[in-house]
Coordinates of C-alpha atoms in Angstrom, one line a residue:
M26 CA 224.0 98.6 -160.7
G27 CA 226.3 97.0 -159.2
K28 CA 223.9 94.6 -157.3
R29 CA 223.1 94.2 -160.7
K30 CA 226.1 93.1 -162.6
Y31 CA 226.6 90.6 -159.1
K32 CA 223.8 88.6 -159.7
I33 CA 224.5 88.7 -162.9
W34 CA 228.1 87.3 -162.0
L35 CA 226.7 84.9 -159.3
C36 CA 223.6 83.7 -161.7
A37 CA 226.6 82.7 -164.4
L38 CA 228.6 80.3 -162.0
V39 CA 225.4 78.6 -160.6
L40 CA 224.7 78.0 -164.6
F41 CA 229.0 77.0 -165.3
C42 CA 228.4 74.6 -162.4
I43 CA 225.4 73.0 -162.6
T44 CA 226.8 72.5 -166.5
L45 CA 229.8 70.5 -165.2
L46 CA 227.4 68.2 -162.6
T47 CA 225.0 67.3 -164.5
G48 CA 225.2 68.0 -168.7
C49 CA 224.4 70.6 -171.6
E50 CA 220.5 69.2 -170.7
V51 CA 220.2 71.8 -167.6
V52 CA 221.3 75.1 -169.8
S53 CA 218.1 75.5 -171.5
R54 CA 216.2 74.9 -168.4
V55 CA 218.5 77.5 -165.8
K56 CA 218.4 80.1 -168.8
Y57 CA 214.7 80.4 -168.5
E58 CA 214.7 80.5 -164.9
L59 CA 217.4 83.4 -165.0
T60 CA 215.6 86.2 -168.6
G61 CA 213.9 87.8 -165.7
S62 CA 210.7 87.6 -168.3
E63 CA 207.2 87.2 -166.8
E64 CA 206.2 85.1 -169.5
T65 CA 204.6 81.5 -167.9
W66 CA 203.2 78.5 -170.0
E67 CA 199.9 79.6 -169.2
S68 CA 201.4 82.9 -171.5
T69 CA 202.5 80.9 -173.5
A70 CA 199.8 78.6 -174.4
V71 CA 197.3 81.6 -174.8
E72 CA 199.8 83.8 -177.5
E73 CA 200.4 79.7 -179.4
G74 CA 196.5 79.6 -179.2
Y75 CA 196.6 76.7 -177.1
A76 CA 194.3 77.7 -174.3
S77 CA 192.3 75.0 -173.5
S78 CA 188.6 75.5 -174.1
V79 CA 187.6 72.8 -171.4
E80 CA 187.1 72.3 -167.9
E81 CA 190.2 71.0 -166.7
Y82 CA 188.7 69.2 -163.8
Y83 CA 192.8 68.0 -162.4
Y84 CA 193.9 71.1 -163.0
D85 CA 191.9 73.1 -161.3
H86 CA 192.8 70.3 -158.3
L87 CA 196.7 70.3 -158.4
P88 CA 198.4 72.0 -156.0
E89 CA 199.3 75.3 -157.7
E90 CA 203.4 74.3 -157.4
L91 CA 202.0 72.3 -160.2
H92 CA 199.9 74.3 -162.2
E93 CA 203.4 75.9 -164.5
A94 CA 204.7 72.6 -164.8
Y95 CA 201.5 71.0 -166.0
R96 CA 200.8 73.9 -168.5
E97 CA 204.1 73.5 -170.1
I98 CA 203.5 69.7 -170.6
Y99 CA 200.2 70.3 -172.5
V100 CA 202.1 72.9 -174.3
H101 CA 204.8 70.4 -176.0
L102 CA 202.2 68.0 -176.1
M103 CA 199.6 70.7 -178.6
R104 CA 203.3 71.7 -180.0
Y105 CA 204.1 68.2 -181.0
E106 CA 207.5 68.6 -179.3
D107 CA 207.8 64.2 -178.3
S108 CA 211.2 64.9 -176.6
G109 CA 213.0 67.7 -175.4
D110 CA 214.0 69.9 -172.1
F111 CA 212.1 70.3 -169.6
L112 CA 211.9 74.1 -167.7
S113 CA 209.8 73.7 -165.1
S114 CA 211.3 72.7 -161.4
V115 CA 209.4 69.5 -160.2
S116 CA 210.0 66.1 -158.9
V117 CA 210.4 63.3 -161.0
E118 CA 207.0 62.1 -159.1
D119 CA 205.3 65.4 -159.6
F120 CA 205.6 65.4 -162.6
W121 CA 204.1 61.8 -163.4
Q122 CA 201.1 63.6 -161.2
T123 CA 201.0 66.6 -163.4
Y124 CA 201.5 64.6 -167.1
Y125 CA 198.7 61.8 -165.3
A126 CA 196.2 65.0 -164.9
V127 CA 197.2 66.7 -168.2
L128 CA 195.9 63.5 -170.0
A129 CA 192.8 62.8 -168.0
D130 CA 191.3 66.2 -169.0
H131 CA 192.1 66.4 -172.2
P132 CA 191.3 63.2 -173.9
E133 CA 192.0 64.8 -177.5
I134 CA 195.0 64.8 -177.3
F135 CA 195.1 60.7 -178.6
W136 CA 198.8 60.4 -180.2
T137 CA 200.6 59.7 -176.5
D138 CA 200.8 56.4 -174.7
T139 CA 200.6 56.6 -171.1
S140 CA 203.8 56.2 -170.6
A141 CA 206.8 58.4 -171.2
Q142 CA 210.6 59.3 -170.1
V143 CA 212.1 61.3 -167.6
E144 CA 215.9 62.4 -166.9
E145 CA 216.5 63.5 -163.6
S146 CA 218.9 65.8 -162.5
A147 CA 221.1 64.6 -159.8
L148 CA 222.2 67.9 -158.7
L149 CA 218.5 69.7 -158.0
G150 CA 216.2 66.2 -158.2
T151 CA 214.4 67.9 -160.8
V152 CA 213.0 66.6 -164.4
V153 CA 215.0 68.5 -167.3
S154 CA 214.3 66.8 -170.1
Y155 CA 211.5 64.1 -170.9
H156 CA 210.0 61.5 -174.4
F157 CA 206.7 60.9 -174.7
D158 CA 205.3 58.0 -176.1
V159 CA 203.4 58.4 -178.9
T160 CA 201.2 55.5 -181.0
V161 CA 200.6 58.4 -183.9
A162 CA 203.7 59.6 -185.8
V163 CA 203.8 63.4 -186.0
E164 CA 202.7 63.8 -190.1
D165 CA 199.9 61.6 -189.3
R166 CA 198.0 62.8 -186.6
D167 CA 196.6 66.1 -188.3
A168 CA 194.9 64.5 -190.6
M169 CA 193.6 61.9 -187.2
R170 CA 192.2 64.8 -185.4
E171 CA 189.8 66.0 -188.1
E172 CA 188.5 62.3 -188.6
L173 CA 188.3 62.3 -185.5
E174 CA 186.2 65.3 -185.4
A175 CA 184.6 64.9 -188.1
A176 CA 183.4 61.7 -186.5
A177 CA 182.5 63.0 -183.1
D178 CA 180.4 66.0 -184.7
A179 CA 178.4 62.6 -186.5
C180 CA 177.4 61.7 -183.2
I181 CA 176.4 65.2 -182.0
A182 CA 174.4 65.8 -185.4
Q183 CA 172.0 63.1 -184.1
I184 CA 170.8 65.0 -181.1
P185 CA 168.0 67.0 -181.3
A186 CA 168.8 70.8 -180.6
D187 CA 167.2 71.4 -177.4
A188 CA 168.1 68.4 -175.9
T189 CA 168.5 68.8 -172.0
D190 CA 171.8 68.3 -171.1
Y191 CA 170.8 64.8 -169.5
E192 CA 169.4 63.8 -172.8
K193 CA 172.3 64.8 -174.0
I194 CA 174.7 62.5 -172.1
K195 CA 172.4 59.7 -172.2
F196 CA 172.7 59.7 -176.3
V197 CA 176.1 59.4 -176.3
Y198 CA 176.0 57.1 -173.6
E199 CA 174.3 54.8 -176.2
Y200 CA 175.2 56.0 -179.2
I201 CA 178.8 54.8 -177.9
I202 CA 177.5 51.5 -176.5
E203 CA 175.9 50.7 -179.4
T204 CA 178.9 51.4 -182.1
T205 CA 181.4 49.9 -179.9
E206 CA 183.1 46.3 -179.7
Y207 CA 184.8 45.7 -176.2
D208 CA 188.0 43.8 -176.7
A209 CA 191.1 43.6 -174.9
Y210 CA 193.1 43.4 -178.3
S211 CA 191.8 46.4 -179.9
A212 CA 194.4 48.8 -181.4
D213 CA 195.2 52.1 -179.0
S214 CA 192.7 50.7 -177.0
Q215 CA 193.8 53.6 -174.4
N216 CA 192.9 56.3 -177.0
I217 CA 189.6 57.3 -178.9
Q218 CA 190.0 56.5 -182.4
S219 CA 190.5 52.6 -181.3
V220 CA 186.1 53.8 -180.1
L221 CA 185.5 56.8 -183.1
L222 CA 187.4 55.1 -185.9
Y223 CA 187.9 51.9 -185.3
H224 CA 184.9 50.8 -183.2
S225 CA 186.9 48.4 -181.0
S226 CA 187.9 49.1 -177.4
V227 CA 188.2 48.7 -173.7
C228 CA 187.3 51.0 -171.2
A229 CA 189.9 53.5 -171.0
G230 CA 188.9 54.0 -175.3
Y231 CA 185.6 54.3 -174.0
S232 CA 185.7 56.6 -171.2
R233 CA 188.0 58.9 -173.2
A234 CA 185.6 58.8 -176.5
F235 CA 182.5 59.9 -173.8
Q236 CA 184.9 62.5 -171.9
Y237 CA 185.9 63.7 -175.9
I238 CA 182.4 64.4 -177.6
L239 CA 180.9 65.6 -173.8
H240 CA 183.7 68.4 -174.4
R241 CA 182.9 69.2 -178.1
M242 CA 179.7 70.1 -176.6
G243 CA 180.4 72.2 -174.3
L244 CA 179.2 69.3 -171.2
F245 CA 181.8 68.9 -168.5
C246 CA 182.6 65.2 -168.2
S247 CA 186.1 64.0 -166.3
Y248 CA 188.0 60.9 -166.9
V249 CA 188.3 58.9 -163.2
T250 CA 190.3 55.5 -162.7
G251 CA 190.8 52.8 -160.1
T252 CA 190.2 49.2 -159.4
I253 CA 187.0 46.9 -159.6
V254 CA 185.6 44.8 -156.6
D255 CA 187.5 41.3 -156.7
G256 CA 189.0 42.5 -160.3
G257 CA 191.8 45.4 -162.0
D258 CA 191.9 48.1 -163.2
H259 CA 189.5 50.5 -164.7
G260 CA 188.2 53.2 -166.4
W261 CA 184.7 55.5 -166.1
N262 CA 183.2 58.9 -166.1
L263 CA 182.0 62.4 -163.9
V264 CA 179.4 63.8 -165.5
R265 CA 178.0 67.6 -164.5
I266 CA 174.1 68.5 -164.8
T267 CA 173.1 72.0 -164.3
E268 CA 169.8 72.5 -163.7
Q269 CA 167.9 75.7 -163.5
E270 CA 165.4 76.9 -161.4
Q271 CA 163.2 79.6 -160.9
S272 CA 163.9 82.0 -157.8
K273 CA 161.0 83.4 -155.6
E274 CA 163.3 86.4 -155.7
T275 CA 163.0 88.9 -158.7
L276 CA 164.9 91.3 -160.6
A277 CA 163.5 94.4 -162.0
G278 CA 160.2 92.4 -162.0
V279 CA 161.5 89.2 -163.4
P280 CA 162.0 86.0 -161.7
A281 CA 165.5 85.3 -161.1
M282 CA 166.8 81.7 -162.0
A283 CA 168.8 79.4 -159.6
A284 CA 171.4 77.0 -161.2
E285 CA 171.3 73.8 -159.1
E286 CA 174.2 71.4 -160.3
A287 CA 174.9 68.5 -159.1
Y288 CA 177.8 65.0 -160.3
Y289 CA 176.7 61.4 -161.5
Y290 CA 178.6 58.7 -162.6
V291 CA 179.1 57.4 -165.8
D292 CA 180.3 53.9 -167.2
V293 CA 180.2 53.1 -170.5
T294 CA 181.9 50.3 -170.2
W295 CA 179.2 48.5 -168.3
G296 CA 176.5 49.8 -169.8
D297 CA 177.4 47.6 -173.0
P298 CA 176.0 43.8 -171.5
V299 CA 178.9 42.2 -173.6
F300 CA 181.8 43.6 -171.2
A301 CA 183.5 40.8 -170.1
G302 CA 182.4 40.4 -166.5
N303 CA 179.7 42.4 -166.4
M304 CA 177.7 39.9 -169.4
D305 CA 174.2 39.3 -168.2
T306 CA 173.6 36.5 -170.0
Y307 CA 169.8 36.3 -169.2
D308 CA 169.2 40.1 -171.2
T309 CA 170.0 38.7 -174.5
E310 CA 167.9 40.9 -175.8
S311 CA 168.8 44.2 -174.9
T312 CA 171.9 45.9 -175.8
I313 CA 172.2 49.0 -173.0
N314 CA 172.2 47.9 -169.7
Y315 CA 171.5 51.9 -168.0
N316 CA 171.9 51.2 -164.7
Y317 CA 175.7 53.4 -164.6
L318 CA 174.0 56.0 -167.0
C319 CA 174.7 59.1 -163.8
C320 CA 174.5 57.2 -161.0
T321 CA 175.2 57.8 -157.9
E322 CA 178.3 57.0 -155.4
Y323 CA 176.0 54.6 -153.6
D324 CA 175.1 52.4 -156.6
L325 CA 178.8 52.6 -158.0
F326 CA 180.8 52.2 -155.7
K327 CA 179.1 48.9 -154.8
T328 CA 181.1 47.4 -157.4
H329 CA 184.2 50.6 -158.2
V330 CA 186.9 51.3 -156.5
P331 CA 187.8 54.8 -157.4
D332 CA 191.9 55.5 -156.9
D333 CA 193.6 58.7 -154.9
S334 CA 195.0 60.1 -157.9
I335 CA 192.7 63.4 -157.4
E336 CA 189.9 64.5 -154.9
L337 CA 186.8 63.5 -156.1
P338 CA 182.9 64.9 -155.7
A339 CA 180.6 64.1 -153.6
C340 CA 178.0 61.4 -156.5
T341 CA 174.3 61.2 -153.7
S342 CA 171.8 62.8 -156.5
D343 CA 169.9 60.4 -157.5
A344 CA 167.3 62.8 -160.0
Y345 CA 168.7 61.4 -163.3
D346 CA 168.3 57.6 -162.5
Y347 CA 166.6 55.7 -165.7
Y348 CA 164.8 54.0 -163.8
K349 CA 163.0 56.9 -161.9
L350 CA 162.8 58.8 -164.7
N351 CA 161.0 56.1 -167.2
G352 CA 158.6 55.1 -164.0
Y353 CA 160.7 51.5 -163.0
Y354 CA 161.4 52.5 -160.2
Y355 CA 159.6 51.4 -156.5
E356 CA 160.2 52.8 -153.1
S357 CA 158.9 50.0 -151.5
F358 CA 156.5 47.0 -152.0
D359 CA 153.1 46.7 -152.6
W360 CA 151.7 43.9 -154.1
D361 CA 148.0 45.4 -156.0
T362 CA 151.0 48.3 -157.6
I363 CA 153.7 45.2 -158.7
N364 CA 150.7 43.6 -159.9
Q365 CA 149.4 46.3 -161.8
A366 CA 152.9 46.8 -163.7
L367 CA 152.4 43.4 -164.9
L368 CA 149.6 43.4 -166.2
E369 CA 150.3 46.6 -168.0
S370 CA 153.7 45.2 -169.5
V371 CA 151.7 42.5 -170.4
W372 CA 149.1 44.6 -172.3
A373 CA 151.6 46.4 -174.1
S374 CA 153.2 43.4 -175.3
E375 CA 156.2 44.5 -174.1
T376 CA 158.8 41.6 -174.0
R377 CA 160.6 42.5 -170.5
I378 CA 159.6 44.6 -167.3
M379 CA 162.3 46.2 -164.7
M380 CA 161.4 46.7 -161.4
K381 CA 164.0 48.5 -159.4
F382 CA 163.4 49.0 -155.7
G383 CA 164.2 51.6 -153.3
S384 CA 165.6 49.6 -150.3
E385 CA 167.1 46.2 -150.0
A386 CA 163.8 45.1 -148.0
A387 CA 161.7 46.1 -150.1
Y388 CA 163.7 44.5 -153.2
E389 CA 164.0 40.8 -150.7
E390 CA 160.2 41.4 -150.3
A391 CA 159.1 41.7 -153.7
Q392 CA 161.9 38.6 -154.8
T393 CA 159.7 36.4 -152.3
A394 CA 156.2 37.3 -154.0
L395 CA 157.3 37.3 -157.6
F396 CA 159.1 34.0 -157.2
E397 CA 157.7 32.2 -154.7
E398 CA 153.8 33.4 -153.4
N399 CA 152.8 33.7 -157.4
L400 CA 152.3 37.1 -158.0
L401 CA 153.0 36.8 -160.9
R402 CA 149.9 34.7 -161.9
E403 CA 147.7 36.7 -163.0
A404 CA 149.7 38.4 -165.3
G405 CA 151.2 34.7 -166.6
Q406 CA 147.1 33.8 -167.2
Y407 CA 146.7 36.9 -169.3
L408 CA 149.5 36.2 -171.3
M409 CA 148.7 32.7 -172.3
Q410 CA 145.6 34.1 -173.1
Q411 CA 146.8 36.6 -175.4
N412 CA 148.9 34.1 -176.9
G413 CA 145.9 31.2 -177.2
V414 CA 148.1 28.8 -175.5
T415 CA 148.3 26.6 -172.2
S416 CA 151.5 26.4 -171.0
W417 CA 153.5 29.8 -170.8
N418 CA 157.4 30.3 -169.4
Y419 CA 159.1 33.2 -168.8
R420 CA 162.6 33.8 -167.4
Y421 CA 163.7 36.5 -165.1
H422 CA 167.3 38.2 -163.5
T423 CA 168.1 40.4 -160.0
D424 CA 170.6 42.4 -159.9
D425 CA 171.6 43.3 -155.4
N426 CA 173.6 45.6 -156.3
F427 CA 171.0 47.7 -157.6
C428 CA 167.6 46.5 -156.5
L429 CA 166.3 45.6 -159.7
I430 CA 164.3 42.5 -161.0
T431 CA 164.1 42.2 -164.1
I432 CA 161.2 39.6 -166.0
Y433 CA 161.6 38.9 -169.7
W434 CA 157.9 37.9 -171.4
S435 CA 158.2 34.8 -173.3

């Protein structure tokens, strides 16, 4: 009994000293630490109905000692507590890392800016209070939340019930591009309302809205930040597609199902050809660039450089390469194969033909054959015959990063 009294007296002394040296803001934090309660912010989130329903990639990759701070920030945000005492013991640097992680995992937190103010204890070197910068008033948040959920669900309702995960991802990719205008001066451009309600945004809005809709369908999607080669800051997404494959092993006579999963990058913003710096001036007939739908790190990292805010998985599978899936991919160059593809494109009255090659050598060989050695001649002659003319024009565009050639029939 005497030992317990000594402990209480010692704690009270520490509390008194900290109060004198650093101010009243510290009191609630110290009291929280001295209650002896085993309650955590994780259990608080569950008890108050704030348990996360999404896979939190950043949380999972934070140091374990920051998990409590992460959940505390998350609970404060979900309670609409825009300022107050901070009870977890973390440095200012750790607070910023954790705050960023919460926002990266939760695009549904749409009312905050990317900045905040914190107060640090001079004695302990830890954050004792916070103030989140917000863009939506507390009294307006619930109504806007309902609008955002309805907007996302309107998109989801258009997706067939039997769609695969890839088909869902592709649909949302196309939906956002077709309904959003890229505008550097868009309102609330760092948050999802810019895309889902105002239909005008920048890369952060595109990426967070994409993540938000996929989350509502139960799909994994994370937010990735970095820079563009010879450019500025940029944001895009990481997705995961899990495929079920039958195994030769059986359980009670029934073939087992083995799940194979792979990660892919998606850049919805660069899928929009009107995005500044990614404008395809030749492709006036197409509204969507599929290079950035479920692409590999090999393709993406030619122009994108992720920052070191989080460890990223390998994205090396090209199983969902748009050009492979749609018959526009050629591992090597073959004159007869490409000639046949050109003729079939003309016969089908297509406005363009796309050809992606599996190597730079094959890509360069195709360009030489097409534009210097008259591989286009037979297709052009048929096009003239088909249209009853004696001359024809074509336009073409080459993408060195993706070894892609696009020819537009006139």
